Coordinates of C-alpha atoms and ligand atoms in Angstrom, one line a residue:
M1 CA -73.3 2.7 -31.3
A2 CA -74.5 0.5 -28.4
V3 CA -73.4 2.5 -25.6
E4 CA -74.0 1.2 -22.0
T5 CA -74.1 4.0 -18.9
V6 CA -73.0 2.2 -16.0
P7 CA -73.9 3.6 -12.6
C8 CA -70.9 3.7 -10.2
T9 CA -69.9 4.8 -6.6
A10 CA -67.0 7.3 -6.9
Y11 CA -63.5 6.6 -5.1
E12 CA -62.4 9.5 -3.2
D13 CA -58.8 8.8 -3.3
Q14 CA -58.2 9.2 -7.0
K15 CA -55.9 12.2 -6.6
P16 CA -52.9 12.0 -9.0
G17 CA -49.4 12.2 -7.3
T18 CA -46.0 13.3 -8.7
S19 CA -46.6 11.1 -11.8
G20 CA -50.4 10.1 -12.4
L21 CA -52.6 7.8 -10.5
R22 CA -50.5 5.1 -9.1
K23 CA -51.8 2.1 -6.7
S24 CA -51.1 -1.5 -6.2
V25 CA -52.6 -3.6 -9.0
R26 CA -54.9 -5.2 -6.4
H27 CA -56.3 -1.3 -5.6
F28 CA -56.8 -1.3 -9.5
Q29 CA -58.7 -4.3 -9.5
Q30 CA -61.7 -2.8 -7.3
P31 CA -64.9 -3.0 -9.2
D32 CA -64.8 0.3 -11.7
Y33 CA -61.8 1.4 -10.3
L34 CA -59.8 2.3 -13.4
Q35 CA -63.1 3.0 -15.1
T36 CA -63.9 5.9 -12.9
F37 CA -60.5 7.4 -13.3
V38 CA -60.5 6.9 -17.1
Q39 CA -64.2 8.6 -17.5
A40 CA -63.1 11.4 -15.2
I41 CA -60.3 11.9 -17.7
F42 CA -63.1 12.2 -20.4
N43 CA -64.9 14.3 -18.3
A44 CA -62.2 17.1 -17.8
V45 CA -61.0 17.1 -21.3
P46 CA -64.0 17.6 -23.5
E47 CA -61.9 18.0 -26.4
L48 CA -61.3 14.3 -26.7
R49 CA -64.6 13.9 -28.2
G50 CA -63.8 13.8 -31.9
G51 CA -60.3 13.7 -31.0
L52 CA -56.8 11.6 -31.2
L53 CA -55.7 9.9 -28.3
V54 CA -52.4 7.9 -27.9
L55 CA -52.6 5.1 -25.8
G56 CA -50.0 2.5 -24.8
G57 CA -47.9 1.5 -21.6
D58 CA -44.8 -0.2 -20.1
G59 CA -46.2 -3.9 -20.5
R60 CA -46.7 -4.7 -16.9
Y61 CA -49.1 -6.8 -15.5
F62 CA -52.8 -5.6 -16.1
N63 CA -51.6 -3.4 -19.2
R64 CA -53.4 -5.2 -21.7
E65 CA -56.9 -5.6 -19.7
A66 CA -56.5 -1.9 -18.9
I67 CA -56.1 -0.8 -22.7
Q68 CA -58.9 -3.1 -23.7
V69 CA -61.1 -1.3 -21.1
I70 CA -60.1 2.1 -22.2
L71 CA -60.5 1.5 -26.2
R72 CA -64.2 0.3 -25.0
M73 CA -64.7 3.4 -23.0
A74 CA -62.9 5.7 -25.6
A75 CA -65.2 4.6 -28.5
A76 CA -68.4 5.1 -25.8
N77 CA -66.9 8.8 -25.2
G78 CA -67.0 9.8 -28.8
V79 CA -63.1 9.7 -29.3
A80 CA -62.6 9.5 -33.1
R81 CA -59.1 7.8 -33.6
I82 CA -56.7 6.1 -31.3
L83 CA -52.8 5.3 -32.1
V84 CA -52.1 2.1 -29.9
G85 CA -48.9 0.5 -29.7
K86 CA -48.6 -3.0 -30.8
G87 CA -49.0 -5.3 -28.0
G88 CA -50.1 -2.4 -25.7
I89 CA -46.6 -1.0 -25.5
L90 CA -45.5 2.4 -25.9
S91 CA -42.6 3.7 -23.5
T92 CA -43.3 7.3 -22.0
P93 CA -41.2 9.0 -24.4
A94 CA -42.5 7.3 -27.5
A95 CA -45.6 8.3 -26.3
S96 CA -44.8 11.8 -25.5
N97 CA -43.5 12.1 -29.3
L98 CA -46.5 10.5 -31.1
I99 CA -48.9 13.2 -29.4
R100 CA -46.6 15.8 -30.5
K101 CA -46.0 14.2 -34.2
Y102 CA -49.3 13.6 -34.9
Q103 CA -51.0 16.5 -33.3
A104 CA -53.1 14.4 -31.0
T105 CA -55.3 15.8 -28.4
G106 CA -53.7 13.7 -25.9
G107 CA -52.3 10.1 -24.3
I108 CA -53.1 8.1 -21.7
I109 CA -50.0 6.2 -20.5
L110 CA -50.1 3.1 -18.4
S111 CA -47.0 2.5 -16.0
A112 CA -46.1 2.8 -12.5
S113 CA -42.7 3.9 -13.9
H114 CA -39.7 2.2 -11.8
N115 CA -42.2 0.7 -9.1
P116 CA -42.3 -3.2 -9.1
G117 CA -45.0 -5.1 -11.4
G118 CA -47.2 -8.1 -11.2
P119 CA -50.1 -8.9 -9.4
D120 CA -48.4 -8.0 -6.2
G121 CA -47.0 -4.9 -7.5
D122 CA -48.2 -1.6 -8.9
F123 CA -50.1 0.0 -11.5
G124 CA -50.6 3.1 -12.9
I125 CA -52.4 5.7 -15.4
K126 CA -51.5 9.1 -16.5
Y127 CA -52.8 11.6 -19.0
N128 CA -50.5 13.7 -21.1
S129 CA -51.7 16.8 -22.9
S130 CA -51.5 17.7 -26.4
N131 CA -47.9 19.1 -25.8
G132 CA -46.8 15.7 -25.1
G133 CA -46.4 16.4 -21.7
P134 CA -48.0 15.1 -18.1
A135 CA -50.9 17.0 -17.4
P136 CA -50.2 20.1 -15.2
E137 CA -51.5 20.4 -11.7
N138 CA -54.8 22.1 -12.5
L139 CA -55.7 19.2 -15.1
T140 CA -54.7 16.4 -12.6
N141 CA -56.7 18.4 -9.7
L142 CA -59.9 18.6 -12.1
F143 CA -59.3 14.8 -13.0
F144 CA -59.5 14.3 -8.6
E145 CA -62.6 16.5 -8.6
H146 CA -64.6 14.9 -11.4
A147 CA -63.2 11.3 -9.8
S148 CA -64.7 12.0 -6.7
K149 CA -68.0 13.0 -7.9
L150 CA -68.7 10.8 -10.7
S151 CA -72.1 8.6 -10.7
E152 CA -72.1 6.8 -14.1
Y153 CA -69.2 6.1 -16.6
Y154 CA -69.9 5.0 -20.4
I155 CA -68.4 2.2 -22.1
T156 CA -69.4 0.1 -25.3
A157 CA -69.5 -3.9 -25.8
I158 CA -67.0 -4.3 -28.5
Q159 CA -64.7 -7.3 -29.0
P160 CA -61.5 -7.0 -27.8
V161 CA -58.7 -5.4 -30.3
P162 CA -55.9 -7.6 -31.7
L163 CA -53.1 -5.8 -30.0
D164 CA -50.7 -8.2 -31.8
K165 CA -51.3 -7.1 -35.2
P166 CA -50.4 -3.9 -36.8
G167 CA -53.2 -2.6 -38.9
H168 CA -56.3 -0.2 -38.5
Y169 CA -59.6 -1.6 -37.1
E170 CA -63.0 0.3 -37.3
I171 CA -65.1 0.1 -34.0
E172 CA -68.4 1.9 -33.7
G173 CA -67.2 5.0 -35.2
L174 CA -63.6 4.7 -33.4
R175 CA -60.8 4.2 -35.5
V176 CA -58.2 2.2 -33.9
E177 CA -54.6 2.2 -35.3
V178 CA -52.2 -0.3 -33.9
I179 CA -48.7 0.8 -34.9
D180 CA -44.9 0.0 -34.3
P181 CA -44.0 1.3 -31.0
V182 CA -40.6 1.9 -32.0
D183 CA -40.3 3.4 -35.5
D184 CA -41.5 7.1 -35.1
Y185 CA -39.3 7.2 -31.7
A186 CA -36.1 5.7 -33.6
E187 CA -36.5 8.0 -36.3
L188 CA -36.6 11.1 -33.8
M189 CA -33.4 10.1 -32.4
A190 CA -31.7 9.9 -35.5
T191 CA -32.8 13.7 -36.1
L192 CA -31.0 14.4 -32.9
F193 CA -27.5 12.6 -32.9
D194 CA -24.6 11.7 -35.0
F195 CA -25.7 8.1 -35.7
E196 CA -22.6 7.9 -38.2
R197 CA -20.1 8.5 -35.8
I198 CA -21.7 6.5 -32.8
R199 CA -21.6 3.5 -35.4
A200 CA -18.2 4.5 -36.1
L201 CA -17.3 4.2 -32.1
L202 CA -19.1 1.1 -31.4
A203 CA -17.4 -0.5 -34.5
G204 CA -14.0 -0.2 -32.9
D205 CA -12.9 -1.6 -29.8
F206 CA -15.7 0.0 -27.6
S207 CA -18.1 -2.0 -25.4
L208 CA -21.0 -1.3 -24.1
R209 CA -24.0 -2.6 -22.4
F210 CA -27.4 -1.6 -21.9
D211 CA -30.1 -3.0 -18.9
A212 CA -33.4 -2.8 -20.3
M213 CA -34.6 -4.4 -16.9
H214 CA -37.3 -6.7 -18.7
A215 CA -39.3 -3.1 -18.9
V216 CA -40.5 -1.4 -21.8
T217 CA -37.0 -0.1 -23.3
G218 CA -36.1 -3.7 -24.7
P219 CA -37.3 -3.4 -28.2
Y220 CA -36.4 0.5 -28.5
A221 CA -32.7 -0.3 -27.2
Q222 CA -32.5 -3.4 -29.6
R223 CA -33.7 -1.6 -32.5
I224 CA -31.4 1.6 -32.1
L225 CA -28.5 0.2 -30.5
E226 CA -27.8 -3.1 -32.1
Q227 CA -29.9 -2.8 -35.7
T228 CA -29.3 0.6 -36.2
L229 CA -26.1 1.3 -34.7
G230 CA -24.4 -1.7 -34.8
A231 CA -23.6 -2.6 -31.1
A232 CA -22.9 -6.6 -30.9
R233 CA -26.0 -8.7 -30.5
G234 CA -26.6 -9.2 -26.7
T235 CA -25.6 -5.7 -25.8
V236 CA -29.1 -5.2 -24.5
M237 CA -29.5 -7.3 -21.5
H238 CA -33.1 -8.3 -20.2
F239 CA -34.5 -7.0 -23.3
E240 CA -37.8 -9.0 -23.2
P241 CA -40.2 -7.1 -21.6
L242 CA -41.9 -8.9 -19.1
A243 CA -45.5 -8.3 -17.0
D244 CA -43.6 -8.5 -13.9
F245 CA -40.2 -7.3 -14.9
G246 CA -38.5 -10.8 -14.0
G247 CA -39.5 -10.0 -10.2
H248 CA -37.5 -7.0 -9.9
H249 CA -37.7 -3.2 -9.4
P250 CA -37.3 -1.8 -12.9
D251 CA -35.5 1.1 -11.4
P252 CA -32.1 1.8 -12.9
N253 CA -29.9 2.6 -10.0
Q254 CA -26.9 1.1 -8.4
A255 CA -29.2 -0.8 -5.8
H256 CA -31.7 -2.4 -8.5
A257 CA -29.4 -2.5 -11.5
R258 CA -27.3 -4.9 -9.9
E259 CA -26.1 -7.6 -12.9
L260 CA -25.2 -4.1 -14.9
M261 CA -23.1 -2.9 -11.8
E262 CA -21.3 -6.3 -11.7
L263 CA -20.4 -6.0 -15.0
L264 CA -19.0 -2.6 -14.9
Y265 CA -17.1 -3.1 -11.6
N266 CA -15.4 -5.9 -13.0
P267 CA -11.5 -6.0 -14.5
R268 CA -13.0 -7.2 -17.8
K269 CA -13.5 -4.0 -19.2
V270 CA -17.1 -2.6 -20.2
D271 CA -16.5 1.2 -21.5
F272 CA -20.2 2.3 -21.1
G273 CA -23.2 0.8 -19.2
A274 CA -26.5 2.1 -19.2
A275 CA -30.3 1.4 -17.8
S276 CA -33.5 2.3 -18.3
D277 CA -36.9 1.8 -16.3
G278 CA -40.2 0.5 -16.1
D279 CA -41.4 2.9 -19.0
G280 CA -38.5 4.2 -20.5
D281 CA -37.9 7.9 -19.0
R282 CA -35.2 7.2 -16.7
N283 CA -31.5 6.4 -17.2
M284 CA -28.2 5.5 -15.6
I285 CA -24.9 6.1 -17.0
L286 CA -21.7 4.2 -15.9
G287 CA -18.2 4.0 -17.1
H288 CA -15.9 1.4 -16.3
Y289 CA -15.7 1.5 -12.5
F290 CA -17.4 4.5 -12.5
F291 CA -21.0 6.0 -11.5
V292 CA -22.3 9.1 -13.2
T293 CA -24.8 10.8 -10.8
P294 CA -27.8 12.1 -13.0
S295 CA -27.3 15.4 -11.4
D296 CA -23.6 15.3 -13.2
S297 CA -25.1 14.0 -15.9
L298 CA -27.7 16.8 -16.6
A299 CA -24.4 19.1 -16.0
I300 CA -22.5 17.4 -18.4
I301 CA -24.7 17.3 -21.0
A302 CA -25.4 20.6 -21.1
A303 CA -21.8 22.1 -20.9
N304 CA -21.3 19.9 -23.9
A305 CA -24.4 20.2 -26.1
H306 CA -22.7 22.2 -28.7
L307 CA -20.9 19.1 -29.9
I308 CA -24.2 17.2 -30.6
P309 CA -25.8 17.8 -33.9
G310 CA -29.5 18.6 -32.4
Y311 CA -28.0 21.2 -30.0
R312 CA -25.5 22.9 -32.1
N313 CA -26.9 26.0 -32.1
G314 CA -26.8 26.2 -28.4
L315 CA -28.9 26.1 -25.2
K316 CA -32.0 28.6 -24.7
G317 CA -31.9 28.1 -21.3
V318 CA -31.9 24.8 -18.5
A319 CA -33.9 23.5 -15.7
R320 CA -33.4 21.3 -12.8
S321 CA -35.9 19.9 -10.0
M322 CA -35.3 21.5 -6.6
P323 CA -33.5 18.9 -5.1
T324 CA -31.2 18.0 -8.0
S325 CA -27.8 19.2 -7.3
Q326 CA -26.6 22.5 -8.5
A327 CA -23.8 21.0 -10.5
V328 CA -25.8 22.3 -13.8
D329 CA -26.4 26.2 -12.6
R330 CA -22.6 26.4 -12.6
V331 CA -22.5 25.3 -16.1
A332 CA -25.6 27.6 -17.1
E333 CA -23.7 30.5 -15.0
K334 CA -20.6 30.1 -17.3
L335 CA -22.8 29.9 -20.6
G336 CA -24.7 32.7 -19.6
I337 CA -28.0 31.0 -20.0
A338 CA -30.8 30.8 -17.2
C339 CA -31.3 27.9 -14.8
H340 CA -34.5 27.6 -13.6
E341 CA -35.2 25.3 -10.0
T342 CA -38.7 23.7 -10.2
P343 CA -40.5 21.3 -7.8
T344 CA -39.9 17.4 -8.4
G345 CA -41.8 16.1 -11.2
W346 CA -41.5 16.2 -14.9
K347 CA -44.9 18.2 -15.6
F348 CA -43.2 21.2 -13.9
F349 CA -40.7 21.8 -17.3
G350 CA -44.0 21.5 -19.4
N351 CA -44.7 25.2 -19.7
L352 CA -40.5 26.5 -19.3
L353 CA -40.2 23.8 -22.5
D354 CA -43.3 25.3 -24.3
D355 CA -42.4 29.1 -23.9
G356 CA -39.0 28.3 -25.5
Q357 CA -37.3 29.2 -22.1
I358 CA -35.4 26.2 -22.0
T359 CA -33.7 23.2 -24.1
L360 CA -32.4 20.9 -21.4
C361 CA -33.6 19.9 -18.0
G362 CA -33.4 17.1 -15.4
E363 CA -33.7 15.6 -11.9
E364 CA -31.5 13.8 -9.8
S365 CA -34.1 10.7 -9.7
F366 CA -32.2 9.4 -13.0
G367 CA -34.1 11.6 -15.3
T368 CA -32.9 13.7 -18.2
G369 CA -34.3 15.2 -21.1
S370 CA -34.8 18.0 -23.7
D371 CA -37.3 19.9 -25.5
H372 CA -37.6 17.3 -28.6
I373 CA -40.5 16.0 -26.3
R374 CA -42.2 16.7 -23.0
E375 CA -41.1 13.7 -20.6
K376 CA -38.1 12.5 -19.4
D377 CA -36.2 10.3 -22.1
G378 CA -33.7 7.2 -21.0
L379 CA -32.6 6.5 -24.3
W380 CA -31.8 9.8 -25.5
A381 CA -29.8 10.3 -22.6
V382 CA -27.9 7.1 -23.2
L383 CA -27.3 8.2 -27.1
F384 CA -26.2 11.4 -26.1
W385 CA -23.4 10.0 -24.1
L386 CA -22.3 7.7 -26.7
N387 CA -22.4 10.6 -29.2
L388 CA -20.2 12.6 -26.7
L389 CA -17.9 9.5 -26.1
A390 CA -17.5 9.4 -29.8
V391 CA -16.9 13.0 -30.2
R392 CA -14.4 13.3 -27.5
Q393 CA -13.0 9.8 -27.5
E394 CA -12.1 10.1 -23.9
S395 CA -13.5 7.6 -21.6
V396 CA -16.6 8.3 -19.1
E397 CA -14.6 9.0 -15.9
D398 CA -12.0 11.4 -17.7
I399 CA -15.2 13.4 -19.2
V400 CA -16.5 13.4 -15.9
R401 CA -13.3 14.4 -13.9
R402 CA -12.5 17.4 -16.5
H403 CA -15.7 18.8 -15.9
W404 CA -15.2 18.7 -11.8
A405 CA -11.7 20.0 -12.7
D406 CA -13.6 23.0 -14.4
H407 CA -16.7 23.5 -12.6
G408 CA -15.7 22.0 -9.1
R409 CA -17.5 18.6 -7.8
H410 CA -21.0 18.4 -6.0
Y411 CA -20.9 15.4 -3.8
Y412 CA -24.4 14.2 -3.7
S413 CA -26.7 11.5 -2.5
R414 CA -30.6 10.6 -1.7
H415 CA -31.0 8.7 1.2
D416 CA -34.6 6.9 0.7
Y417 CA -36.7 5.6 3.9
E418 CA -39.5 3.2 2.0
A419 CA -42.8 2.6 3.6
I420 CA -42.3 4.1 6.9
A421 CA -45.7 5.0 8.9
T422 CA -47.3 8.1 7.3
P423 CA -47.8 9.7 10.5
A424 CA -44.5 9.4 11.8
A425 CA -43.3 11.0 8.3
N426 CA -45.4 13.9 8.8
T427 CA -44.5 14.3 12.6
L428 CA -40.7 14.6 11.0
M429 CA -41.7 17.1 8.6
T430 CA -43.5 19.1 11.3
H431 CA -40.7 19.0 13.5
L432 CA -38.3 20.5 11.1
R433 CA -40.9 23.2 10.4
Q434 CA -41.3 24.1 13.5
Q435 CA -37.4 25.1 13.7
F436 CA -37.4 27.4 10.6
D437 CA -37.5 30.3 12.6
E438 CA -34.6 29.4 14.7
L439 CA -32.1 27.9 12.2
P440 CA -31.0 30.7 10.0
G441 CA -27.3 31.8 11.7
K442 CA -27.2 28.5 13.8
V443 CA -24.1 26.4 13.7
I444 CA -24.6 22.9 13.7
H445 CA -21.4 20.7 13.7
G446 CA -19.6 23.4 12.4
K447 CA -21.8 24.5 9.7
T448 CA -23.7 27.5 9.5
V449 CA -27.4 27.3 8.2
C450 CA -28.3 30.4 6.2
Q451 CA -31.9 29.5 5.0
A452 CA -34.8 26.9 6.2
D453 CA -38.0 27.0 4.5
D454 CA -40.7 25.1 2.3
F455 CA -39.7 25.6 -1.1
T456 CA -42.5 27.5 -3.1
Y457 CA -42.2 27.4 -7.1
H458 CA -43.8 30.4 -9.0
D459 CA -44.0 29.3 -12.5
P460 CA -42.6 32.2 -14.6
V461 CA -45.0 31.1 -17.6
D462 CA -48.7 30.7 -16.1
H463 CA -48.1 32.3 -12.8
S464 CA -49.0 29.6 -10.6
A465 CA -47.7 28.7 -7.3
S466 CA -47.0 25.4 -6.0
H467 CA -46.3 25.3 -2.1
H468 CA -44.9 22.5 -0.1
Q469 CA -42.4 21.0 -2.5
G470 CA -39.8 19.8 -0.1
I471 CA -37.8 21.4 3.1
R472 CA -35.0 23.2 2.4
I473 CA -31.9 23.6 5.1
L474 CA -29.1 25.8 3.3
F475 CA -25.9 26.4 4.4
E476 CA -23.1 29.1 3.8
D477 CA -21.0 27.2 2.2
G478 CA -23.3 26.3 -0.3
A479 CA -24.2 22.9 1.3
R480 CA -27.8 21.7 1.2
L481 CA -30.2 19.1 2.9
I482 CA -33.3 18.8 1.2
F483 CA -36.3 16.6 2.8
R484 CA -39.4 15.7 0.9
L485 CA -42.2 12.8 1.2
S486 CA -42.4 11.0 -2.0
G487 CA -45.8 11.7 -4.3
T488 CA -45.3 8.0 -6.1
G489 CA -45.0 5.5 -3.0
T490 CA -48.1 3.2 -3.1
Q491 CA -47.2 1.8 0.7
G492 CA -47.1 4.3 3.6
A493 CA -44.8 7.2 3.4
T494 CA -41.3 7.5 1.8
L495 CA -38.9 9.8 3.3
R496 CA -36.5 11.1 0.6
L497 CA -33.2 13.1 2.1
Y498 CA -31.2 15.0 -0.7
L499 CA -27.4 15.7 0.6
E500 CA -25.3 18.0 -1.6
Q501 CA -21.9 19.6 -0.9
Y502 CA -20.0 21.8 -3.1
E503 CA -16.1 20.9 -3.1
A504 CA -14.2 23.2 -5.6
D505 CA -10.5 22.1 -5.1
V506 CA -9.6 19.3 -7.4
K507 CA -7.5 17.7 -4.9
N508 CA -10.4 16.8 -2.9
H509 CA -12.5 15.2 -5.7
D510 CA -11.1 11.6 -5.0
Q511 CA -13.2 11.2 -1.6
D512 CA -16.0 8.6 -1.0
V513 CA -19.2 10.2 -1.7
Q514 CA -21.0 8.9 1.5
A515 CA -17.5 9.9 3.3
A516 CA -17.7 13.4 1.9
L517 CA -21.4 13.9 2.9
A518 CA -20.7 12.2 6.6
P519 CA -21.0 15.6 8.3
L520 CA -24.3 16.4 6.4
I521 CA -25.9 13.2 7.3
Q522 CA -25.2 13.7 10.6
I523 CA -26.8 17.1 10.8
A524 CA -29.8 15.7 9.2
E525 CA -30.2 13.1 11.7
T526 CA -29.6 16.0 14.5
L527 CA -32.2 18.2 12.8
A528 CA -35.0 15.8 11.8
L529 CA -34.4 12.7 14.3
I530 CA -34.9 10.3 11.7
R531 CA -33.8 7.2 13.7
T532 CA -36.3 8.5 16.5
F533 CA -39.3 9.1 13.9
T534 CA -38.6 6.5 11.3
G535 CA -37.7 3.4 14.0
R536 CA -35.2 3.0 10.9
D537 CA -31.4 2.6 11.6
A538 CA -30.4 3.0 8.0
P539 CA -32.1 4.3 4.7
T540 CA -33.7 1.6 2.5
V541 CA -32.0 2.7 -0.7
I542 CA -28.9 4.9 -1.3
T543 CA -28.3 6.5 -4.6
Ligands
G1P1 C1 -40.4 10.6 -8.1 C2 -38.9 11.3 -8.1 C3 -39.4 12.3 -9.3 C4 -39.9 11.8 -10.2 C5 -41.2 10.8 -10.0 C6 -41.3 10.4 -11.5 O1 -40.9 11.3 -7.3 O2 -38.0 11.3 -6.8 O3 -38.1 12.9 -9.2 O4 -40.0 12.8 -11.4 O5 -40.4 9.9 -9.4 O6 -40.4 9.3 -12.1 P1 -41.4 11.1 -5.7 O7 -41.6 9.8 -5.4 O8 -39.9 11.6 -5.2 O9 -42.4 12.1 -5.5
ZN2 ZN1 -40.4 6.2 -15.3

């Protein structure tokens, strides 16, 4: 085989963040930038030699070129077999499923998730291990180590693989199988949910819209919702994956899925609305004139899991990321199961899932999932809700309100200050840390602080510790303020402020969310001097 050894200069900034290596497209287009990181993966995971690799991405700009480069490098690095999605497409959950189902050594997923795409947008690459989940921190650190000292990479000079034609190709000892990206995933969903019942729901006067945001879930949602479950044609909006997502942020939240929001907040009744992100792992759930916070969605999914075929036998336990509201904790307590609190990022759920300690997990950032794969799963959450609506025959709003009546309501919101100057963001965090000692016991705007710290996670399975996972200010009444700097942004720093206030009394469950959180918002400003440090009067995005 004609393997070319290419000398290269190492890049020193290839440290994966919350979810893989994510940079602007232009950054990735620097000479050999992609190649050095890919070689670092091959060097760090020697089992890939002779192994099976799953490969695909969310279809964004640079996806196709990157796939051809990785195929050539895989051949040179001795990979035996590759499953690649047709057109280079694989949603993150579908890739996770393929890795598990075909017992692959691992997978490479090309995506910058919900970040914008196109030549001026972002690109990303992440490696998933044989359990189907994102590489844990020790492995991503190893990628970084290898990348920082790399002096050469290996590549073959093969013809581009025809990605648009399913079939098998033999290239220099590497067997490339171009597969339908939807088949295996659709099959898995049918094993978890009562498709007959959902079909019956959709055959009635129930109406729904799903916004694929011109990202990867279009083909998945059309196949499952329209072709299999019988939803009306046109149910799936923005179904065609586009390299630049039509110029939008493929982020399923109230700010970015504006067209969908307008359809649901409209007298012409649509019963259910949902959206997914760039790579298909996030979800937003809406009812008529009603938004379900992701934290509530996780809690409601946990509380109702016994009604869904795949979860009929009960839950082993649940987990949420630290900033996610504590709504699911209350459900776990009632069910008598464990609830784990992990740092932000799906990779921290992997050990708990593999070890059989949890069945469900989720994050406030529109991510929910279960032990069926090792990634969060947008369409899975949508199907879960549809199955639940079909069983309970109530509206989305009624289900959520009943849940609040039973468990209390966690008023919750996240305020993002995007693209602020990195030194300013660091100073703000330091300013907060300096107050840790004096805060406990202090009364601020009428609320008493009981604890202030930097969150550290001790993994109960591998006993590793992850430090500095967000600043927590906890109050005596259960309210919380969390401050974190994003690990996925590509410009400057993004400050995330998470606000949570518990309200037990059903008489107080009708407040506007921002109004209910106003006292906490004021305390956050007093403690963190956000305006002073960031120079911003208001958050960029509120979810
Ligand atoms: C964000 C979310 C986090 C999620 C990640 C990947 O990370 O906050 O929950 O796991 O995207 O989708 P962050 O930018 O906050 O580091
Ligand atoms: Zn995503």
